[in-house]
């Protein structure tokens, strides 16, 4: 992507970037699998990262072996995730400050998340960032989940900003691949529980150690922290 095209918008992933919740998804789905008669494996966890709710609920039914219908599985996972959020919502250090800073600097902001709509709305409301984001997109609202680019392309469409003028902030391999496929500048903030492999990080334009380092306007070739 040519550095001459300035970044106008920043699109944040949610789980792993704004809130440290990827491991909660894993715990809830494993717990449900144990209770509902399936067989959970590390391969299942990896496979579901980035999937839309329609995709992972079908995966839990067809591959993991939960006997309930996918829509029932989906509703129960969301119910349990909301209950976890009510007890404690683990915010990624510096995430709220980064969003507010970029908003003040004039960047257009959006969220592109694999989470369900109810969970996105609950998190953004709890973080008191509703006014900062012009658009929020759940992958259940597009045809395909990450690593397909659909959710990022839809976020750019709702912002009315070309994907090439957007920077995406991602923590996971599937998310990095999705944002890269969408043609966005990719800023990786690697998930500490499930770090992306080297081949996924190689697609990122920058890799951060902290969200305090987040500067969407930095040259795309700045990769000192790899």
Coordinates of N, CA and C in Angstrom, one line a residue:
X1 N 0.8 -1.2 0.0 CA 0.0 0.0 0.0 C 0.9 1.2 0.0
X2 N 0.7 2.2 -0.9 CA 1.5 3.4 -1.0 C 1.3 4.2 0.3
X3 N 2.5 4.6 0.9 CA 2.4 5.5 2.1 C 1.8 6.9 1.7
X4 N 1.8 7.2 0.4 CA 1.3 8.6 0.1 C -0.2 8.7 0.3
X5 N -0.9 7.6 0.4 CA -2.4 7.7 0.7 C -2.6 7.8 2.2
X6 N -3.0 8.9 2.7 CA -3.1 9.0 4.2 C -4.2 8.2 4.7
X7 N -4.0 7.7 5.9 CA -5.1 6.9 6.6 C -6.1 7.9 7.2
X8 N -7.4 7.6 6.8 CA -8.5 8.4 7.3 C -9.3 7.7 8.4
X9 N -9.3 6.4 8.4 CA -10.1 5.7 9.4 C -9.4 4.5 10.0
X10 N -9.8 4.2 11.2 CA -9.2 3.1 11.9 C -10.3 2.1 12.3
X11 N -10.1 0.8 12.0 CA -11.1 -0.2 12.3 C -10.5 -1.1 13.3
X12 N -11.1 -1.2 14.5 CA -10.6 -2.0 15.5 C -11.3 -3.4 15.5
X13 N -10.6 -4.5 15.7 CA -11.1 -5.7 16.2 C -11.6 -5.5 17.6
X14 N -12.4 -6.4 18.2 CA -12.8 -6.2 19.6 C -12.1 -7.1 20.5
X15 N -12.4 -8.4 20.4 CA -11.9 -9.4 21.3 C -10.4 -9.6 21.1
X16 N -9.6 -9.2 22.1 CA -8.1 -9.3 22.0 C -7.5 -7.9 21.7
X17 N -8.3 -7.0 21.3 CA -7.8 -5.6 21.0 C -8.4 -4.6 22.0
X18 N -9.7 -4.6 22.1 CA -10.3 -3.7 23.1 C -10.5 -4.4 24.4
X19 N -10.9 -5.6 24.4 CA -11.1 -6.4 25.6 C -10.4 -7.8 25.5
X20 N -9.8 -8.2 26.6 CA -9.0 -9.4 26.6 C -9.9 -10.6 26.9
X21 N -10.7 -11.0 25.9 CA -11.7 -12.0 26.1 C -11.6 -13.3 25.2
X22 N -10.6 -13.4 24.4 CA -10.5 -14.6 23.6 C -10.5 -15.9 24.4
X23 N -9.8 -15.8 25.5 CA -9.8 -17.0 26.4 C -11.1 -17.3 27.1
X24 N -11.9 -16.2 27.3 CA -13.3 -16.4 27.8 C -14.2 -17.2 26.8
X25 N -14.1 -16.8 25.6 CA -14.8 -17.6 24.5 C -14.4 -19.1 24.6
X26 N -13.1 -19.3 24.7 CA -12.6 -20.7 24.7 C -13.2 -21.4 26.0
X27 N -13.2 -20.8 27.1 CA -13.7 -21.4 28.3 C -15.1 -21.7 28.3
X28 N -15.9 -20.7 27.8 CA -17.4 -20.9 27.7 C -17.7 -22.0 26.7
X29 N -17.1 -22.0 25.6 CA -17.5 -23.1 24.6 C -17.0 -24.5 25.0
X30 N -15.8 -24.5 25.7 CA -15.4 -25.8 26.2 C -16.3 -26.3 27.4
X31 N -16.7 -25.4 28.2 CA -17.6 -25.7 29.3 C -19.0 -26.2 28.8
X32 N -19.5 -25.6 27.8 CA -20.7 -26.0 27.2 C -20.6 -27.3 26.5
X33 N -19.5 -27.5 25.8 CA -19.3 -28.8 25.1 C -19.3 -30.0 26.1
X34 N -18.6 -29.8 27.3 CA -18.6 -30.8 28.3 C -20.0 -31.1 28.8
X35 N -20.8 -30.0 29.0 CA -22.1 -30.2 29.6 C -23.1 -30.8 28.6
X36 N -22.9 -30.5 27.3 CA -23.9 -30.9 26.2 C -23.4 -32.0 25.4
X37 N -22.4 -32.8 25.8 CA -22.1 -34.0 25.2 C -21.2 -34.0 24.0
X38 N -20.3 -33.0 23.8 CA -19.4 -33.0 22.7 C -18.0 -33.3 23.1
X39 N -17.0 -33.1 22.2 CA -15.6 -33.4 22.6 C -14.8 -32.2 22.1
X40 N -14.3 -31.4 23.0 CA -13.6 -30.2 22.7 C -12.1 -30.5 22.6
X41 N -11.4 -29.9 21.7 CA -10.0 -30.1 21.5 C -9.3 -28.8 21.2
X42 N -8.0 -28.7 21.4 CA -7.3 -27.5 21.0 C -7.5 -27.1 19.5
X43 N -7.6 -28.1 18.7 CA -7.8 -27.9 17.3 C -9.2 -27.2 17.0
X44 N -10.2 -27.5 17.9 CA -11.5 -26.9 17.7 C -11.4 -25.4 18.1
X45 N -10.6 -25.1 19.2 CA -10.5 -23.7 19.6 C -9.8 -22.9 18.5
X46 N -8.7 -23.4 17.9 CA -8.0 -22.7 16.8 C -8.9 -22.6 15.6
X47 N -9.6 -23.6 15.3 CA -10.5 -23.5 14.1 C -11.6 -22.5 14.2
X48 N -12.1 -22.2 15.4 CA -13.2 -21.3 15.6 C -12.8 -19.8 15.7
X49 N -11.5 -19.6 15.9 CA -11.1 -18.2 16.1 C -11.3 -17.4 14.8
X50 N -12.1 -16.4 14.8 CA -12.5 -15.6 13.7 C -13.8 -16.0 13.0
X51 N -14.3 -17.2 13.3 CA -15.6 -17.6 12.7 C -16.7 -16.7 13.2
X52 N -17.7 -16.5 12.3 CA -18.9 -15.8 12.7 C -19.7 -16.7 13.6
X53 N -20.7 -16.1 14.3 CA -21.5 -16.9 15.2 C -22.3 -18.0 14.4
X54 N -22.7 -17.8 13.2 CA -23.3 -18.8 12.4 C -22.4 -19.9 12.1
X55 N -21.1 -19.6 11.9 CA -20.1 -20.6 11.5 C -19.7 -21.4 12.7
X56 N -19.4 -20.8 13.9 CA -18.9 -21.6 15.0 C -20.0 -22.4 15.7
X57 N -21.2 -21.9 15.7 CA -22.3 -22.7 16.3 C -22.6 -23.9 15.4
X58 N -22.5 -23.8 14.1 CA -22.6 -24.9 13.2 C -21.4 -25.9 13.4
X59 N -20.2 -25.3 13.6 CA -19.0 -26.2 13.9 C -19.2 -27.0 15.2
X60 N -19.7 -26.3 16.2 CA -19.9 -27.0 17.5 C -20.9 -28.1 17.3
X61 N -21.9 -27.9 16.5 CA -22.9 -29.0 16.3 C -22.4 -30.1 15.4
X62 N -21.8 -29.7 14.3 CA -21.4 -30.8 13.3 C -20.1 -31.4 13.6
X63 N -19.1 -30.7 14.1 CA -17.8 -31.2 14.2 C -17.4 -31.6 15.7
X64 N -17.8 -30.7 16.6 CA -17.5 -31.0 18.0 C -18.5 -32.0 18.6
X65 N -19.8 -32.0 18.1 CA -20.7 -33.0 18.5 C -21.8 -32.6 19.5
X66 N -22.0 -31.3 19.6 CA -23.1 -30.9 20.5 C -24.4 -31.3 19.9
X67 N -25.3 -31.8 20.7 CA -26.5 -32.4 20.2 C -27.6 -31.3 19.9
X68 N -27.5 -30.1 20.5 CA -28.5 -29.1 20.3 C -28.3 -28.5 18.9
X69 N -29.4 -27.8 18.4 CA -29.3 -27.1 17.2 C -28.4 -25.9 17.2
X70 N -27.8 -25.6 16.1 CA -26.8 -24.4 16.1 C -27.4 -23.1 16.7
X71 N -28.6 -22.8 16.4 CA -29.2 -21.6 16.9 C -29.3 -21.6 18.4
X72 N -29.6 -22.8 19.0 CA -29.7 -23.0 20.4 C -28.3 -22.8 21.1
X73 N -27.3 -23.4 20.4 CA -25.9 -23.3 20.9 C -25.5 -21.9 20.9
X74 N -25.7 -21.2 19.8 CA -25.4 -19.8 19.7 C -26.0 -18.9 20.8
X75 N -27.3 -19.1 21.0 CA -28.0 -18.3 22.1 C -27.4 -18.6 23.5
X76 N -27.0 -19.8 23.7 CA -26.5 -20.2 25.1 C -25.1 -19.7 25.3
X77 N -24.3 -19.7 24.2 CA -22.9 -19.2 24.4 C -23.0 -17.6 24.6
X78 N -23.9 -17.0 23.9 CA -24.0 -15.5 24.1 C -24.5 -15.2 25.5
X79 N -25.5 -16.0 25.9 CA -26.0 -15.7 27.3 C -24.9 -15.9 28.3
X80 N -24.1 -16.9 28.2 CA -23.0 -17.1 29.2 C -21.9 -16.1 29.0
X81 N -21.6 -15.6 27.8 CA -20.6 -14.6 27.6 C -21.1 -13.3 28.3
X82 N -22.3 -12.9 28.1 CA -22.9 -11.7 28.7 C -22.8 -11.8 30.2
X83 N -23.1 -13.0 30.8 CA -23.0 -13.2 32.2 C -21.6 -13.0 32.7
X84 N -20.6 -13.5 31.9 CA -19.2 -13.3 32.3 C -18.8 -11.8 32.3
X85 N -19.3 -11.1 31.3 CA -19.0 -9.7 31.2 C -19.6 -8.9 32.3
X86 N -20.8 -9.3 32.8 CA -21.4 -8.7 34.0 C -20.5 -8.8 35.2
X87 N -19.8 -10.0 35.3 CA -19.0 -10.2 36.5 C -17.7 -9.4 36.4
X88 N -17.1 -9.5 35.2 CA -15.8 -8.7 35.0 C -15.6 -8.6 33.5
X89 N -15.3 -7.4 33.0 CA -14.9 -7.2 31.6 C -13.4 -6.8 31.6
X90 N -12.6 -7.8 31.2 CA -11.1 -7.5 31.2 C -10.7 -6.6 30.0
X91 N -10.5 -5.3 30.3 CA -10.2 -4.4 29.3 C -8.7 -4.5 28.9
X92 N -8.3 -4.4 27.6 CA -6.9 -4.5 27.2 C -6.3 -3.1 27.7
X93 N -5.1 -3.2 28.4 CA -4.5 -2.0 28.8 C -4.2 -1.0 27.7
X94 N -4.7 0.3 27.9 CA -4.5 1.3 26.9 C -5.5 1.4 25.8
X95 N -6.4 0.4 25.7 CA -7.3 0.4 24.6 C -8.3 1.6 24.6
X96 N -8.9 1.8 25.7 CA -9.9 2.9 25.8 C -9.2 4.3 25.5
X97 N -8.0 4.4 26.1 CA -7.2 5.7 25.8 C -6.8 5.8 24.4
X98 N -6.5 4.7 23.7 CA -6.1 4.7 22.3 C -7.3 5.2 21.4
X99 N -8.5 4.6 21.7 CA -9.7 5.0 21.0 C -10.0 6.4 21.1
X100 N -10.0 6.9 22.3 CA -10.3 8.3 22.6 C -9.3 9.2 22.0
X101 N -8.0 8.8 22.0 CA -7.0 9.7 21.4 C -7.1 9.8 19.9
X102 N -7.4 8.7 19.2 CA -7.6 8.7 17.8 C -8.8 9.4 17.4
X103 N -9.9 9.3 18.2 CA -11.1 10.1 18.0 C -10.8 11.6 18.0
X104 N -10.1 12.0 19.0 CA -9.7 13.4 19.2 C -8.8 13.9 18.0
X105 N -8.0 13.0 17.5 CA -7.1 13.3 16.4 C -7.8 13.4 15.0
X106 N -9.1 13.0 15.0 CA -9.9 13.2 13.8 C -10.0 12.0 12.9
X107 N -9.6 10.8 13.4 CA -9.7 9.6 12.6 C -11.2 9.1 12.7
X108 N -11.7 8.6 11.6 CA -13.0 7.9 11.6 C -12.8 6.6 12.2
X109 N -13.7 6.1 13.1 CA -13.5 4.9 13.9 C -14.6 3.9 13.7
X110 N -14.2 2.6 13.6 CA -15.2 1.6 13.5 C -14.7 0.3 14.2
X111 N -15.6 -0.6 14.5 CA -15.3 -1.9 15.0 C -15.7 -3.0 14.0
X112 N -14.9 -4.0 13.8 CA -15.2 -5.1 12.9 C -14.8 -6.3 13.7
X113 N -15.9 -7.0 14.2 CA -15.7 -8.1 15.2 C -16.4 -9.4 14.8
X114 N -15.8 -10.5 15.2 CA -16.5 -11.8 15.1 C -17.5 -12.0 16.1
X115 N -17.6 -11.2 17.2 CA -18.5 -11.3 18.2 C -20.0 -11.0 17.7
X116 N -20.9 -11.6 18.4 CA -22.3 -11.3 18.1 C -22.7 -9.9 18.4
X117 N -23.7 -9.4 17.7 CA -24.1 -8.0 17.8 C -24.4 -7.6 19.3
X118 N -25.1 -8.5 20.1 CA -25.4 -8.2 21.5 C -24.1 -8.0 22.3
X119 N -23.1 -8.8 22.0 CA -21.8 -8.6 22.8 C -21.1 -7.4 22.4
X120 N -21.1 -7.1 21.1 CA -20.4 -5.8 20.7 C -21.0 -4.6 21.3
X121 N -22.4 -4.6 21.3 CA -23.1 -3.4 21.9 C -22.8 -3.3 23.4
X122 N -22.8 -4.5 24.0 CA -22.6 -4.5 25.5 C -21.2 -4.0 25.9
X123 N -20.2 -4.5 25.1 CA -18.8 -4.1 25.4 C -18.6 -2.6 25.1
X124 N -19.0 -2.1 24.0 CA -18.8 -0.7 23.6 C -19.5 0.2 24.6
X125 N -20.7 -0.2 25.1 CA -21.5 0.6 26.1 C -20.7 0.6 27.4
X126 N -20.2 -0.6 27.8 CA -19.5 -0.7 29.1 C -18.2 0.2 29.1
X127 N -17.6 0.2 28.0 CA -16.3 1.0 27.9 C -16.6 2.5 27.6
X128 N -17.9 2.9 27.5 CA -18.3 4.2 27.3 C -17.6 4.8 26.0
X129 N -17.7 4.0 24.9 CA -17.1 4.4 23.7 C -18.1 4.5 22.6
X130 N -19.4 4.4 22.9 CA -20.4 4.4 21.8 C -20.3 5.6 20.9
X131 N -20.0 6.8 21.5 CA -20.0 8.0 20.6 C -18.7 8.0 19.7
X132 N -17.7 7.3 20.1 CA -16.4 7.4 19.4 C -16.5 6.6 18.0
X133 N -17.3 5.5 18.0 CA -17.4 4.6 16.8 C -18.6 5.0 15.9
X134 N -18.2 5.3 14.7 CA -19.3 5.7 13.7 C -20.0 4.4 13.2
X135 N -19.3 3.3 13.2 CA -19.9 2.1 12.8 C -19.3 0.9 13.6
X136 N -20.2 -0.1 13.8 CA -19.8 -1.4 14.4 C -20.4 -2.5 13.6
X137 N -19.5 -3.5 13.2 CA -20.0 -4.6 12.3 C -19.7 -5.9 13.0
X138 N -20.7 -6.8 13.1 CA -20.5 -8.1 13.5 C -20.4 -9.0 12.3
X139 N -19.5 -10.0 12.3 CA -19.4 -10.9 11.2 C -20.6 -11.7 10.9
X140 N -21.6 -11.8 11.9 CA -22.8 -12.4 11.6 C -23.7 -11.6 10.7
X141 N -23.3 -10.4 10.4 CA -24.0 -9.5 9.5 C -23.5 -9.5 8.1
X142 N -22.5 -10.3 7.8 CA -21.9 -10.5 6.5 C -21.9 -11.9 6.1
X143 N -21.5 -12.2 4.9 CA -21.6 -13.6 4.4 C -20.6 -14.5 5.0
X144 N -19.4 -14.0 5.3 CA -18.3 -14.9 5.8 C -17.6 -14.3 6.9
X145 N -17.2 -15.1 7.9 CA -16.3 -14.6 9.0 C -14.9 -14.5 8.6
X146 N -14.1 -14.0 9.5 CA -12.6 -14.0 9.3 C -12.1 -15.4 9.2
X147 N -11.1 -15.7 8.3 CA -10.2 -14.8 7.6 C -10.6 -14.2 6.3
X148 N -11.9 -14.4 5.9 CA -12.4 -13.7 4.8 C -12.5 -12.2 5.1
X149 N -12.4 -11.3 4.1 CA -12.3 -9.9 4.4 C -13.7 -9.2 4.6
X150 N -14.8 -10.0 4.5 CA -16.1 -9.4 4.5 C -16.4 -8.4 5.6
X151 N -16.1 -8.7 6.8 CA -16.4 -7.8 7.9 C -15.7 -6.5 7.8
X152 N -14.4 -6.5 7.4 CA -13.7 -5.3 7.2 C -14.1 -4.5 6.0
X153 N -14.5 -5.1 4.9 CA -15.0 -4.4 3.8 C -16.4 -3.7 4.1
X154 N -17.2 -4.4 4.9 CA -18.4 -3.8 5.3 C -18.2 -2.6 6.3
X155 N -17.2 -2.7 7.1 CA -16.9 -1.5 8.0 C -16.5 -0.3 7.2
X156 N -15.6 -0.6 6.2 CA -15.2 0.5 5.3 C -16.4 1.1 4.5
X157 N -17.3 0.2 4.1 CA -18.5 0.7 3.3 C -19.3 1.6 4.2
X158 N -19.6 1.1 5.5 CA -20.4 1.9 6.4 C -19.8 3.3 6.7
X159 N -18.4 3.3 6.8 CA -17.7 4.6 7.0 C -17.7 5.4 5.8
X160 N -17.9 4.8 4.6 CA -17.7 5.5 3.3 C -16.3 5.9 3.1
X161 N -15.4 5.1 3.5 CA -13.9 5.3 3.3 C -13.3 4.1 2.6
X162 N -12.6 4.3 1.5 CA -12.0 3.2 0.8 C -11.1 2.3 1.7
X163 N -11.2 1.0 1.6 CA -10.4 0.2 2.4 C -8.9 0.5 2.5
X164 N -8.3 1.0 1.4 CA -6.9 1.4 1.3 C -6.6 2.6 2.1
X165 N -7.6 3.3 2.6 CA -7.4 4.5 3.4 C -7.7 4.2 4.9
X166 N -7.9 2.9 5.2 CA -8.2 2.4 6.6 C -7.0 1.6 7.1
X167 N -6.8 1.8 8.4 CA -5.9 0.9 9.2 C -6.7 0.0 10.1
X168 N -6.4 -1.3 10.1 CA -7.1 -2.3 10.9 C -6.2 -2.7 12.1
X169 N -6.7 -2.8 13.3 CA -6.0 -3.2 14.5 C -6.4 -4.6 14.8
X170 N -5.5 -5.5 14.8 CA -5.9 -6.9 14.9 C -4.9 -7.7 15.8
X171 N -5.4 -8.7 16.5 CA -4.6 -9.5 17.4 C -4.4 -10.9 16.9
X172 N -5.2 -11.4 16.1 CA -5.2 -12.9 15.7 C -4.8 -13.1 14.3
X173 N -4.4 -14.4 14.0 CA -4.0 -14.7 12.7 C -5.2 -14.6 11.7
X174 N -6.4 -15.0 12.1 CA -7.5 -14.9 11.2 C -7.9 -13.5 10.9
X175 N -7.8 -12.6 11.9 CA -8.1 -11.2 11.8 C -7.1 -10.5 10.9
X176 N -5.8 -10.8 11.1 CA -4.7 -10.2 10.3 C -4.9 -10.5 8.8
X177 N -5.2 -11.8 8.6 CA -5.5 -12.2 7.2 C -6.7 -11.6 6.6
X178 N -7.7 -11.4 7.4 CA -9.0 -10.7 6.9 C -8.7 -9.3 6.5
X179 N -8.0 -8.6 7.4 CA -7.8 -7.2 7.1 C -6.8 -7.0 6.0
X180 N -5.8 -7.9 5.9 CA -4.9 -7.8 4.7 C -5.6 -8.1 3.4
X181 N -6.5 -9.1 3.5 CA -7.3 -9.4 2.2 C -8.2 -8.3 1.8
X182 N -8.7 -7.5 2.8 CA -9.5 -6.3 2.5 C -8.8 -5.2 1.9
X183 N -7.4 -5.2 2.0 CA -6.6 -4.2 1.4 C -6.3 -3.0 2.4
X184 N -6.5 -3.3 3.7 CA -6.3 -2.3 4.7 C -4.8 -2.3 5.2
X185 N -4.3 -1.2 5.7 CA -3.1 -1.2 6.4 C -3.3 -2.0 7.7
X186 N -2.4 -3.0 8.0 CA -2.7 -3.9 9.1 C -1.7 -3.6 10.2
X187 N -2.2 -3.3 11.4 CA -1.4 -3.1 12.6 C -1.7 -4.2 13.5
X188 N -0.7 -5.0 13.8 CA -0.9 -6.2 14.7 C -0.6 -5.9 16.1
X189 N -1.4 -6.3 17.0 CA -1.2 -6.3 18.4 C -1.4 -7.7 18.9
X190 N -0.3 -8.6 18.9 CA -0.5 -10.0 19.0 C -1.1 -10.4 20.3
X191 N -2.1 -11.3 20.2 CA -2.8 -11.9 21.3 C -1.9 -12.6 22.2
X192 N -1.9 -12.3 23.5 CA -0.9 -12.9 24.4 C -1.3 -14.4 24.8
X193 N -2.6 -14.7 24.6 CA -3.0 -16.1 24.9 C -2.9 -17.0 23.7
X194 N -3.1 -16.5 22.5 CA -3.0 -17.2 21.3 C -2.3 -16.4 20.3
X195 N -0.9 -16.3 20.4 CA -0.1 -15.5 19.5 C -0.2 -16.0 18.1
X196 N -0.3 -15.1 17.1 CA -0.4 -15.4 15.7 C 1.0 -16.0 15.3
X197 N 0.9 -17.0 14.4 CA 2.2 -17.5 13.8 C 2.9 -16.5 13.0
X198 N 4.2 -16.8 12.8 CA 5.1 -15.8 12.0 C 4.5 -15.5 10.6
X199 N 4.0 -16.5 10.0 CA 3.5 -16.2 8.6 C 2.3 -15.3 8.6
X200 N 1.5 -15.3 9.6 CA 0.4 -14.3 9.7 C 1.0 -12.9 10.1
X201 N 1.9 -12.8 11.0 CA 2.5 -11.6 11.4 C 3.2 -10.9 10.2
X202 N 3.7 -11.7 9.3 CA 4.4 -11.2 8.2 C 3.5 -10.4 7.3
X203 N 2.2 -10.6 7.4 CA 1.3 -9.8 6.6 C 1.0 -8.4 7.2
X204 N 1.4 -8.2 8.4 CA 1.1 -6.9 9.1 C 2.1 -5.9 8.7
X205 N 1.6 -4.6 8.6 CA 2.5 -3.5 8.3 C 3.3 -3.0 9.5
X206 N 2.7 -3.2 10.6 CA 3.4 -2.9 11.9 C 3.0 -3.9 12.9
X207 N 3.8 -4.1 13.9 CA 3.5 -5.0 15.0 C 3.8 -4.2 16.3
X208 N 2.8 -4.1 17.2 CA 3.0 -3.3 18.4 C 3.2 -4.2 19.6
X209 N 3.9 -3.6 20.6 CA 4.1 -4.2 21.9 C 3.0 -3.7 22.9
X210 N 2.5 -2.5 22.6 CA 1.5 -1.8 23.4 C 0.6 -1.0 22.6
X211 N -0.6 -0.8 23.0 CA -1.5 0.1 22.2 C -1.1 1.5 22.4
X212 N -0.3 1.8 23.4 CA 0.2 3.2 23.5 C 1.1 3.6 22.3
X213 N 1.6 2.6 21.6 CA 2.4 2.9 20.4 C 1.6 3.1 19.1
X214 N 0.3 2.9 19.3 CA -0.6 3.0 18.1 C -0.6 4.3 17.4
X215 N -0.1 4.3 16.2 CA -0.1 5.5 15.3 C -0.5 5.1 13.9
X216 N -1.7 5.2 13.5 CA -2.2 4.7 12.2 C -1.5 5.4 11.0
X217 N -1.0 6.6 11.3 CA -0.4 7.4 10.2 C 1.1 7.1 10.0
X218 N 1.7 6.2 10.9 CA 3.1 5.8 10.8 C 3.3 5.1 9.5
X219 N 4.5 5.2 8.9 CA 4.8 4.6 7.6 C 4.5 3.1 7.7
X220 N 3.9 2.5 6.6 CA 3.6 1.1 6.6 C 4.8 0.2 6.7
X221 N 6.0 0.8 6.3 CA 7.2 0.0 6.3 C 7.9 -0.1 7.7
X222 N 7.3 0.6 8.7 CA 7.9 0.6 10.0 C 7.6 -0.7 10.8
X223 N 8.5 -1.6 10.8 CA 8.3 -2.9 11.4 C 9.4 -3.2 12.4
X224 N 9.8 -2.2 13.2 CA 10.9 -2.4 14.1 C 10.6 -3.4 15.2
X225 N 9.4 -3.6 15.5 CA 9.0 -4.4 16.7 C 8.8 -5.8 16.4
X226 N 9.1 -6.3 15.2 CA 8.8 -7.7 14.8 C 9.7 -8.6 15.6

